[in-house]
């Protein structure tokens, strides 16, 4: 069993930055590929970024490339999502997930509770 806890969300003006954190516990975190997803009201959950267990490879959805950076510190059992140049359309609940590397949310086995990100215009 894996427990994931996100933090770092909040209200920010357009153009601002936030850094989300996701702390994992319950098994060997360093063996898990990790992903960040988001879900806006009335919309389906969508892929944002993912990172391999070693941190050696990352992937992003097109709309966040160049603005968001995913990283991890396995010594701290933590994965991060640095979000810069935020836009109102980035407003959503952000979730971290552990599981096979994919852009599809259905293949991830473990999820955090989510953290709200709100970007005002």
mmCIF file of N, CA and C in Angstrom:
data_model
loop_
_atom_site.group_PDB
_atom_site.id
_atom_site.type_symbol
_atom_site.label_atom_id
_atom_site.label_comp_id
_atom_site.label_asym_id
_atom_site.label_seq_id
_atom_site.Cartn_x
_atom_site.Cartn_y
_atom_site.Cartn_z
ATOM 1 N N UNK A 1 0.832 -1.184 0.000
ATOM 2 C CA UNK A 1 0.000 0.000 0.000
ATOM 3 C C UNK A 1 0.883 1.256 0.000
ATOM 4 N N UNK A 2 0.454 2.251 -0.733
ATOM 5 C CA UNK A 2 1.179 3.516 -0.827
ATOM 6 C C UNK A 2 0.259 4.642 -0.390
ATOM 7 N N UNK A 3 0.765 5.514 0.444
ATOM 8 C CA UNK A 3 0.034 6.715 0.808
ATOM 9 C C UNK A 3 0.748 7.916 0.183
ATOM 10 N N UNK A 4 -0.023 8.776 -0.450
ATOM 11 C CA UNK A 4 0.508 9.969 -1.101
ATOM 12 C C UNK A 4 -0.215 11.188 -0.553
ATOM 13 N N UNK A 5 0.543 12.208 -0.190
ATOM 14 C CA UNK A 5 -0.038 13.425 0.364
ATOM 15 C C UNK A 5 0.531 14.626 -0.384
ATOM 16 N N UNK A 6 -0.368 15.353 -1.053
ATOM 17 C CA UNK A 6 0.047 16.549 -1.794
ATOM 18 C C UNK A 6 -0.065 17.790 -0.916
ATOM 19 N N UNK A 7 0.725 18.788 -1.248
ATOM 20 C CA UNK A 7 0.646 20.093 -0.590
ATOM 21 C C UNK A 7 1.196 21.148 -1.538
ATOM 22 N N UNK A 8 0.987 22.414 -1.177
ATOM 23 C CA UNK A 8 1.565 23.499 -1.943
ATOM 24 C C UNK A 8 0.601 24.256 -2.835
ATOM 25 N N UNK A 9 -0.634 23.803 -2.906
ATOM 26 C CA UNK A 9 -1.612 24.513 -3.708
ATOM 27 C C UNK A 9 -2.007 25.832 -3.062
ATOM 28 N N UNK A 10 -2.776 26.632 -3.805
ATOM 29 C CA UNK A 10 -3.228 27.906 -3.278
ATOM 30 C C UNK A 10 -3.761 28.806 -4.367
ATOM 31 N N UNK A 11 -3.943 30.071 -4.008
ATOM 32 C CA UNK A 11 -4.441 31.094 -4.929
ATOM 33 C C UNK A 11 -3.270 31.964 -5.372
ATOM 34 N N UNK A 12 -3.135 32.142 -6.673
ATOM 35 C CA UNK A 12 -2.039 32.931 -7.214
ATOM 36 C C UNK A 12 -2.538 33.720 -8.412
ATOM 37 N N UNK A 13 -1.952 34.866 -8.653
ATOM 38 C CA UNK A 13 -2.317 35.655 -9.825
ATOM 39 C C UNK A 13 -1.665 35.075 -11.078
ATOM 40 N N UNK A 14 -2.277 35.348 -12.205
ATOM 41 C CA UNK A 14 -1.715 34.916 -13.481
ATOM 42 C C UNK A 14 -0.282 35.435 -13.619
ATOM 43 N N UNK A 15 0.586 34.562 -14.097
ATOM 44 C CA UNK A 15 1.996 34.893 -14.210
ATOM 45 C C UNK A 15 2.819 34.482 -13.006
ATOM 46 N N UNK A 16 2.150 34.100 -11.939
ATOM 47 C CA UNK A 16 2.834 33.702 -10.724
ATOM 48 C C UNK A 16 3.298 32.262 -10.744
ATOM 49 N N UNK A 17 3.838 31.820 -9.612
ATOM 50 C CA UNK A 17 4.410 30.482 -9.500
ATOM 51 C C UNK A 17 3.927 29.787 -8.236
ATOM 52 N N UNK A 18 3.905 28.473 -8.315
ATOM 53 C CA UNK A 18 3.652 27.620 -7.158
ATOM 54 C C UNK A 18 4.509 26.371 -7.304
ATOM 55 N N UNK A 19 4.855 25.772 -6.182
ATOM 56 C CA UNK A 19 5.524 24.477 -6.203
ATOM 57 C C UNK A 19 4.712 23.483 -5.389
ATOM 58 N N UNK A 20 4.243 22.458 -6.056
ATOM 59 C CA UNK A 20 3.504 21.394 -5.400
ATOM 60 C C UNK A 20 4.470 20.311 -4.954
ATOM 61 N N UNK A 21 4.156 19.697 -3.817
ATOM 62 C CA UNK A 21 4.936 18.577 -3.301
ATOM 63 C C UNK A 21 4.014 17.393 -3.074
ATOM 64 N N UNK A 22 4.564 16.223 -3.224
ATOM 65 C CA UNK A 22 3.831 14.983 -2.969
ATOM 66 C C UNK A 22 4.766 14.053 -2.214
ATOM 67 N N UNK A 23 4.407 13.752 -0.976
ATOM 68 C CA UNK A 23 5.220 12.879 -0.145
ATOM 69 C C UNK A 23 4.598 11.492 -0.127
ATOM 70 N N UNK A 24 5.417 10.482 -0.401
ATOM 71 C CA UNK A 24 4.955 9.111 -0.430
ATOM 72 C C UNK A 24 5.447 8.321 0.763
ATOM 73 N N UNK A 25 4.659 7.332 1.181
ATOM 74 C CA UNK A 25 5.049 6.464 2.276
ATOM 75 C C UNK A 25 4.402 5.109 2.080
ATOM 76 N N UNK A 26 4.899 4.110 2.770
ATOM 77 C CA UNK A 26 4.264 2.796 2.777
ATOM 78 C C UNK A 26 4.963 1.742 1.950
ATOM 79 N N UNK A 27 5.854 2.144 1.057
ATOM 80 C CA UNK A 27 6.627 1.175 0.293
ATOM 81 C C UNK A 27 7.845 1.894 -0.253
ATOM 82 N N UNK A 28 8.590 1.255 -1.099
ATOM 83 C CA UNK A 28 9.825 1.842 -1.605
ATOM 84 C C UNK A 28 9.503 2.870 -2.679
ATOM 85 N N UNK A 29 9.470 4.108 -2.286
ATOM 86 C CA UNK A 29 9.091 5.198 -3.169
ATOM 87 C C UNK A 29 10.002 5.269 -4.387
ATOM 88 N N UNK A 30 11.284 4.982 -4.191
ATOM 89 C CA UNK A 30 12.247 5.146 -5.270
ATOM 90 C C UNK A 30 12.038 4.170 -6.414
ATOM 91 N N UNK A 31 11.184 3.188 -6.254
ATOM 92 C CA UNK A 31 10.905 2.221 -7.319
ATOM 93 C C UNK A 31 9.704 2.618 -8.171
ATOM 94 N N UNK A 32 8.988 3.655 -7.758
ATOM 95 C CA UNK A 32 7.735 4.023 -8.427
ATOM 96 C C UNK A 32 7.927 5.138 -9.445
ATOM 97 N N UNK A 33 7.414 4.927 -10.655
ATOM 98 C CA UNK A 33 7.203 6.036 -11.555
ATOM 99 C C UNK A 33 6.074 6.883 -10.977
ATOM 100 N N UNK A 34 6.139 8.187 -11.210
ATOM 101 C CA UNK A 34 5.155 9.079 -10.606
ATOM 102 C C UNK A 34 4.571 10.020 -11.652
ATOM 103 N N UNK A 35 3.324 10.401 -11.419
ATOM 104 C CA UNK A 35 2.679 11.334 -12.332
ATOM 105 C C UNK A 35 1.932 12.412 -11.583
ATOM 106 N N UNK A 36 1.750 13.542 -12.257
ATOM 107 C CA UNK A 36 0.861 14.601 -11.781
ATOM 108 C C UNK A 36 -0.288 14.715 -12.781
ATOM 109 N N UNK A 37 -1.494 14.781 -12.255
ATOM 110 C CA UNK A 37 -2.704 14.968 -13.046
ATOM 111 C C UNK A 37 -3.475 16.144 -12.467
ATOM 112 N N UNK A 38 -4.451 16.631 -13.215
ATOM 113 C CA UNK A 38 -5.298 17.710 -12.706
ATOM 114 C C UNK A 38 -6.715 17.531 -13.210
ATOM 115 N N UNK A 39 -7.642 18.075 -12.447
ATOM 116 C CA UNK A 39 -9.048 17.993 -12.829
ATOM 117 C C UNK A 39 -9.733 19.308 -12.499
ATOM 118 N N UNK A 40 -10.242 19.959 -13.532
ATOM 119 C CA UNK A 40 -10.999 21.193 -13.370
ATOM 120 C C UNK A 40 -12.478 20.856 -13.242
ATOM 121 N N UNK A 41 -13.265 21.737 -12.644
ATOM 122 C CA UNK A 41 -14.703 21.471 -12.483
ATOM 123 C C UNK A 41 -15.363 21.170 -13.820
ATOM 124 N N UNK A 42 -16.114 20.075 -13.849
ATOM 125 C CA UNK A 42 -16.848 19.702 -15.051
ATOM 126 C C UNK A 42 -16.011 19.080 -16.145
ATOM 127 N N UNK A 43 -14.735 18.843 -15.868
ATOM 128 C CA UNK A 43 -13.851 18.266 -16.873
ATOM 129 C C UNK A 43 -13.261 16.952 -16.381
ATOM 130 N N UNK A 44 -12.753 16.177 -17.321
ATOM 131 C CA UNK A 44 -12.116 14.926 -16.958
ATOM 132 C C UNK A 44 -10.704 15.187 -16.407
ATOM 133 N N UNK A 45 -10.243 14.227 -15.620
ATOM 134 C CA UNK A 45 -8.875 14.316 -15.108
ATOM 135 C C UNK A 45 -7.901 14.194 -16.277
ATOM 136 N N UNK A 46 -6.888 15.049 -16.301
ATOM 137 C CA UNK A 46 -5.951 15.046 -17.412
ATOM 138 C C UNK A 46 -4.507 14.973 -16.929
ATOM 139 N N UNK A 47 -3.700 14.369 -17.768
ATOM 140 C CA UNK A 47 -2.273 14.222 -17.502
ATOM 141 C C UNK A 47 -1.589 15.584 -17.529
ATOM 142 N N UNK A 48 -0.641 15.783 -16.597
ATOM 143 C CA UNK A 48 0.147 17.011 -16.580
ATOM 144 C C UNK A 48 1.618 16.694 -16.838
ATOM 145 N N UNK A 49 2.176 15.776 -16.036
ATOM 146 C CA UNK A 49 3.594 15.451 -16.166
ATOM 147 C C UNK A 49 3.857 14.104 -15.521
ATOM 148 N N UNK A 50 4.945 13.440 -15.954
ATOM 149 C CA UNK A 50 5.359 12.219 -15.268
ATOM 150 C C UNK A 50 6.870 12.132 -15.232
ATOM 151 N N UNK A 51 7.349 11.253 -14.342
ATOM 152 C CA UNK A 51 8.789 11.113 -14.138
ATOM 153 C C UNK A 51 9.074 9.662 -13.796
ATOM 154 N N UNK A 52 10.180 9.146 -14.321
ATOM 155 C CA UNK A 52 10.542 7.766 -14.021
ATOM 156 C C UNK A 52 11.059 7.636 -12.592
ATOM 157 N N UNK A 53 11.163 6.403 -12.135
ATOM 158 C CA UNK A 53 11.564 6.134 -10.751
ATOM 159 C C UNK A 53 12.924 6.753 -10.423
ATOM 160 N N UNK A 54 13.830 6.700 -11.378
ATOM 161 C CA UNK A 54 15.171 7.247 -11.148
ATOM 162 C C UNK A 54 15.227 8.760 -11.302
ATOM 163 N N UNK A 55 14.180 9.314 -11.917
ATOM 164 C CA UNK A 55 14.189 10.741 -12.230
ATOM 165 C C UNK A 55 14.883 11.072 -13.528
ATOM 166 N N UNK A 56 15.311 10.051 -14.261
ATOM 167 C CA UNK A 56 16.093 10.288 -15.460
ATOM 168 C C UNK A 56 15.308 10.693 -16.687
ATOM 169 N N UNK A 57 14.008 10.492 -16.653
ATOM 170 C CA UNK A 57 13.177 10.825 -17.809
ATOM 171 C C UNK A 57 11.881 11.471 -17.344
ATOM 172 N N UNK A 58 11.463 12.501 -18.064
ATOM 173 C CA UNK A 58 10.229 13.202 -17.729
ATOM 174 C C UNK A 58 9.390 13.409 -18.983
ATOM 175 N N UNK A 59 8.114 13.682 -18.770
ATOM 176 C CA UNK A 59 7.214 13.973 -19.887
ATOM 177 C C UNK A 59 6.153 14.965 -19.455
ATOM 178 N N UNK A 60 5.653 15.765 -20.407
ATOM 179 C CA UNK A 60 4.693 16.819 -20.094
ATOM 180 C C UNK A 60 3.601 16.892 -21.160
ATOM 181 N N UNK A 61 2.432 17.381 -20.733
ATOM 182 C CA UNK A 61 1.427 17.709 -21.727
ATOM 183 C C UNK A 61 1.886 18.983 -22.424
ATOM 184 N N UNK A 62 1.458 19.166 -23.663
ATOM 185 C CA UNK A 62 1.967 20.266 -24.469
ATOM 186 C C UNK A 62 1.711 21.636 -23.844
ATOM 187 N N UNK A 63 0.555 21.802 -23.220
ATOM 188 C CA UNK A 63 0.180 23.133 -22.729
ATOM 189 C C UNK A 63 1.005 23.599 -21.536
ATOM 190 N N UNK A 64 1.780 22.701 -20.915
ATOM 191 C CA UNK A 64 2.589 23.106 -19.755
ATOM 192 C C UNK A 64 4.083 23.052 -20.043
ATOM 193 N N UNK A 65 4.462 22.558 -21.207
ATOM 194 C CA UNK A 65 5.880 22.483 -21.559
ATOM 195 C C UNK A 65 6.511 23.870 -21.519
ATOM 196 N N UNK A 66 7.681 23.939 -20.891
ATOM 197 C CA UNK A 66 8.367 25.219 -20.762
ATOM 198 C C UNK A 66 7.933 26.036 -19.564
ATOM 199 N N UNK A 67 6.823 25.647 -18.930
ATOM 200 C CA UNK A 67 6.326 26.367 -17.751
ATOM 201 C C UNK A 67 6.385 25.519 -16.484
ATOM 202 N N UNK A 68 6.122 24.238 -16.612
ATOM 203 C CA UNK A 68 6.107 23.324 -15.460
ATOM 204 C C UNK A 68 7.338 22.422 -15.501
ATOM 205 N N UNK A 69 7.823 22.059 -14.309
ATOM 206 C CA UNK A 69 8.943 21.127 -14.208
ATOM 207 C C UNK A 69 8.648 20.106 -13.116
ATOM 208 N N UNK A 70 8.709 18.835 -13.470
ATOM 209 C CA UNK A 70 8.546 17.765 -12.494
ATOM 210 C C UNK A 70 9.931 17.291 -12.073
ATOM 211 N N UNK A 71 10.076 17.001 -10.792
ATOM 212 C CA UNK A 71 11.338 16.487 -10.272
ATOM 213 C C UNK A 71 11.045 15.631 -9.050
ATOM 214 N N UNK A 72 12.064 14.957 -8.557
ATOM 215 C CA UNK A 72 11.866 14.119 -7.381
ATOM 216 C C UNK A 72 13.126 14.059 -6.563
ATOM 217 N N UNK A 73 12.934 13.808 -5.281
ATOM 218 C CA UNK A 73 14.029 13.570 -4.342
ATOM 219 C C UNK A 73 13.712 12.274 -3.628
ATOM 220 N N UNK A 74 14.318 11.187 -4.077
ATOM 221 C CA UNK A 74 13.983 9.878 -3.506
ATOM 222 C C UNK A 74 14.450 9.741 -2.065
ATOM 223 N N UNK A 75 15.451 10.486 -1.677
ATOM 224 C CA UNK A 75 15.891 10.450 -0.278
ATOM 225 C C UNK A 75 14.823 11.025 0.661
ATOM 226 N N UNK A 76 13.969 11.892 0.094
ATOM 227 C CA UNK A 76 12.888 12.503 0.885
ATOM 228 C C UNK A 76 11.522 11.930 0.524
ATOM 229 N N UNK A 77 11.511 10.909 -0.345
ATOM 230 C CA UNK A 77 10.246 10.300 -0.775
ATOM 231 C C UNK A 77 9.280 11.348 -1.313
ATOM 232 N N UNK A 78 9.788 12.283 -2.077
ATOM 233 C CA UNK A 78 8.983 13.414 -2.517
ATOM 234 C C UNK A 78 9.135 13.662 -4.013
ATOM 235 N N UNK A 79 8.015 13.948 -4.653
ATOM 236 C CA UNK A 79 8.013 14.404 -6.043
ATOM 237 C C UNK A 79 7.439 15.817 -6.060
ATOM 238 N N UNK A 80 7.986 16.651 -6.932
ATOM 239 C CA UNK A 80 7.608 18.058 -6.986
ATOM 240 C C UNK A 80 7.038 18.413 -8.357
ATOM 241 N N UNK A 81 6.234 19.451 -8.373
ATOM 242 C CA UNK A 81 5.806 20.056 -9.629
ATOM 243 C C UNK A 81 5.982 21.566 -9.477
ATOM 244 N N UNK A 82 7.010 22.092 -10.101
ATOM 245 C CA UNK A 82 7.241 23.533 -10.115
ATOM 246 C C UNK A 82 6.434 24.126 -11.258
ATOM 247 N N UNK A 83 5.564 25.062 -10.941
ATOM 248 C CA UNK A 83 4.671 25.654 -11.928
ATOM 249 C C UNK A 83 4.957 27.149 -12.026
ATOM 250 N N UNK A 84 5.423 27.579 -13.173
ATOM 251 C CA UNK A 84 5.725 28.987 -13.427
ATOM 252 C C UNK A 84 4.802 29.538 -14.506
ATOM 253 N N UNK A 85 4.742 30.855 -14.593
ATOM 254 C CA UNK A 85 3.922 31.527 -15.612
ATOM 255 C C UNK A 85 2.509 30.951 -15.640
ATOM 256 N N UNK A 86 1.923 30.837 -14.477
ATOM 257 C CA UNK A 86 0.598 30.213 -14.364
ATOM 258 C C UNK A 86 -0.465 31.018 -15.096
ATOM 259 N N UNK A 87 -1.427 30.298 -15.638
ATOM 260 C CA UNK A 87 -2.530 30.887 -16.386
ATOM 261 C C UNK A 87 -3.848 30.490 -15.736
ATOM 262 N N UNK A 88 -4.899 31.266 -15.923
ATOM 263 C CA UNK A 88 -6.201 30.904 -15.354
ATOM 264 C C UNK A 88 -6.644 29.505 -15.763
ATOM 265 N N UNK A 89 -6.292 29.063 -16.948
ATOM 266 C CA UNK A 89 -6.695 27.725 -17.394
ATOM 267 C C UNK A 89 -5.935 26.605 -16.691
ATOM 268 N N UNK A 90 -4.955 26.942 -15.855
ATOM 269 C CA UNK A 90 -4.276 25.942 -15.035
ATOM 270 C C UNK A 90 -5.050 25.664 -13.747
ATOM 271 N N UNK A 91 -6.101 26.415 -13.495
ATOM 272 C CA UNK A 91 -6.907 26.212 -12.285
ATOM 273 C C UNK A 91 -7.521 24.822 -12.275
ATOM 274 N N UNK A 92 -7.269 24.079 -11.201
ATOM 275 C CA UNK A 92 -7.751 22.693 -11.085
ATOM 276 C C UNK A 92 -7.319 22.138 -9.732
ATOM 277 N N UNK A 93 -7.846 20.979 -9.414
ATOM 278 C CA UNK A 93 -7.290 20.180 -8.324
ATOM 279 C C UNK A 93 -6.179 19.329 -8.924
ATOM 280 N N UNK A 94 -5.020 19.385 -8.314
ATOM 281 C CA UNK A 94 -3.851 18.644 -8.801
ATOM 282 C C UNK A 94 -3.627 17.417 -7.925
ATOM 283 N N UNK A 95 -3.404 16.280 -8.592
ATOM 284 C CA UNK A 95 -3.214 15.011 -7.917
ATOM 285 C C UNK A 95 -1.868 14.413 -8.303
ATOM 286 N N UNK A 96 -1.194 13.801 -7.342
ATOM 287 C CA UNK A 96 -0.048 12.984 -7.701
ATOM 288 C C UNK A 96 -0.478 11.521 -7.660
ATOM 289 N N UNK A 97 0.230 10.706 -8.415
ATOM 290 C CA UNK A 97 -0.120 9.307 -8.532
ATOM 291 C C UNK A 97 1.132 8.470 -8.712
ATOM 292 N N UNK A 98 1.066 7.237 -8.223
ATOM 293 C CA UNK A 98 2.179 6.290 -8.357
ATOM 294 C C UNK A 98 1.708 5.092 -9.168
ATOM 295 N N UNK A 99 2.535 4.659 -10.116
ATOM 296 C CA UNK A 99 2.155 3.527 -10.932
ATOM 297 C C UNK A 99 2.960 3.467 -12.196
ATOM 298 N N UNK A 100 2.594 2.586 -13.111
ATOM 299 C CA UNK A 100 3.338 2.486 -14.364
ATOM 300 C C UNK A 100 3.326 3.809 -15.113
ATOM 301 N N UNK A 101 4.458 4.163 -15.707
ATOM 302 C CA UNK A 101 4.568 5.442 -16.405
ATOM 303 C C UNK A 101 3.585 5.508 -17.558
ATOM 304 N N UNK A 102 2.716 6.502 -17.524
ATOM 305 C CA UNK A 102 1.692 6.623 -18.560
ATOM 306 C C UNK A 102 1.079 8.009 -18.502
ATOM 307 N N UNK A 103 0.446 8.402 -19.611
ATOM 308 C CA UNK A 103 -0.350 9.633 -19.597
ATOM 309 C C UNK A 103 -1.810 9.304 -19.280
ATOM 310 N N UNK A 104 -2.122 8.018 -19.138
ATOM 311 C CA UNK A 104 -3.476 7.591 -18.839
ATOM 312 C C UNK A 104 -3.651 7.417 -17.344
ATOM 313 N N UNK A 105 -4.606 8.113 -16.759
ATOM 314 C CA UNK A 105 -4.806 8.053 -15.316
ATOM 315 C C UNK A 105 -5.236 6.670 -14.845
ATOM 316 N N UNK A 106 -5.912 5.909 -15.703
ATOM 317 C CA UNK A 106 -6.472 4.620 -15.294
ATOM 318 C C UNK A 106 -5.410 3.596 -14.907
ATOM 319 N N UNK A 107 -4.189 3.770 -15.375
ATOM 320 C CA UNK A 107 -3.172 2.749 -15.099
ATOM 321 C C UNK A 107 -2.424 2.994 -13.798
ATOM 322 N N UNK A 108 -2.641 4.147 -13.187
ATOM 323 C CA UNK A 108 -1.950 4.447 -11.937
ATOM 324 C C UNK A 108 -2.679 3.777 -10.774
ATOM 325 N N UNK A 109 -1.886 3.214 -9.853
ATOM 326 C CA UNK A 109 -2.460 2.401 -8.783
ATOM 327 C C UNK A 109 -2.805 3.196 -7.528
ATOM 328 N N UNK A 110 -2.064 4.238 -7.266
ATOM 329 C CA UNK A 110 -2.209 4.955 -6.006
ATOM 330 C C UNK A 110 -2.308 6.454 -6.277
ATOM 331 N N UNK A 111 -3.187 7.104 -5.501
ATOM 332 C CA UNK A 111 -3.472 8.528 -5.698
ATOM 333 C C UNK A 111 -3.457 9.278 -4.373
ATOM 334 N N UNK A 112 -3.046 10.537 -4.436
ATOM 335 C CA UNK A 112 -3.201 11.407 -3.291
ATOM 336 C C UNK A 112 -4.597 12.009 -3.259
ATOM 337 N N UNK A 113 -4.837 12.855 -2.261
ATOM 338 C CA UNK A 113 -6.168 13.438 -2.066
ATOM 339 C C UNK A 113 -6.380 14.686 -2.909
ATOM 340 N N UNK A 114 -5.298 15.241 -3.447
ATOM 341 C CA UNK A 114 -5.394 16.411 -4.302
ATOM 342 C C UNK A 114 -5.144 17.706 -3.555
ATOM 343 N N UNK A 115 -4.684 18.704 -4.291
ATOM 344 C CA UNK A 115 -4.481 20.041 -3.748
ATOM 345 C C UNK A 115 -4.992 21.061 -4.769
ATOM 346 N N UNK A 116 -5.741 22.039 -4.285
ATOM 347 C CA UNK A 116 -6.390 23.004 -5.169
ATOM 348 C C UNK A 116 -5.410 24.091 -5.601
ATOM 349 N N UNK A 117 -5.379 24.341 -6.896
ATOM 350 C CA UNK A 117 -4.624 25.452 -7.467
ATOM 351 C C UNK A 117 -5.616 26.366 -8.168
ATOM 352 N N UNK A 118 -5.625 27.635 -7.779
ATOM 353 C CA UNK A 118 -6.514 28.614 -8.386
ATOM 354 C C UNK A 118 -5.681 29.785 -8.897
ATOM 355 N N UNK A 119 -5.826 30.077 -10.175
ATOM 356 C CA UNK A 119 -5.070 31.165 -10.806
ATOM 357 C C UNK A 119 -6.058 32.249 -11.217
ATOM 358 N N UNK A 120 -5.891 33.419 -10.647
ATOM 359 C CA UNK A 120 -6.798 34.525 -10.954
ATOM 360 C C UNK A 120 -6.234 35.365 -12.097
ATOM 361 N N UNK A 121 -7.144 35.932 -12.871
ATOM 362 C CA UNK A 121 -6.717 36.741 -14.037
ATOM 363 C C UNK A 121 -6.539 38.198 -13.664
#
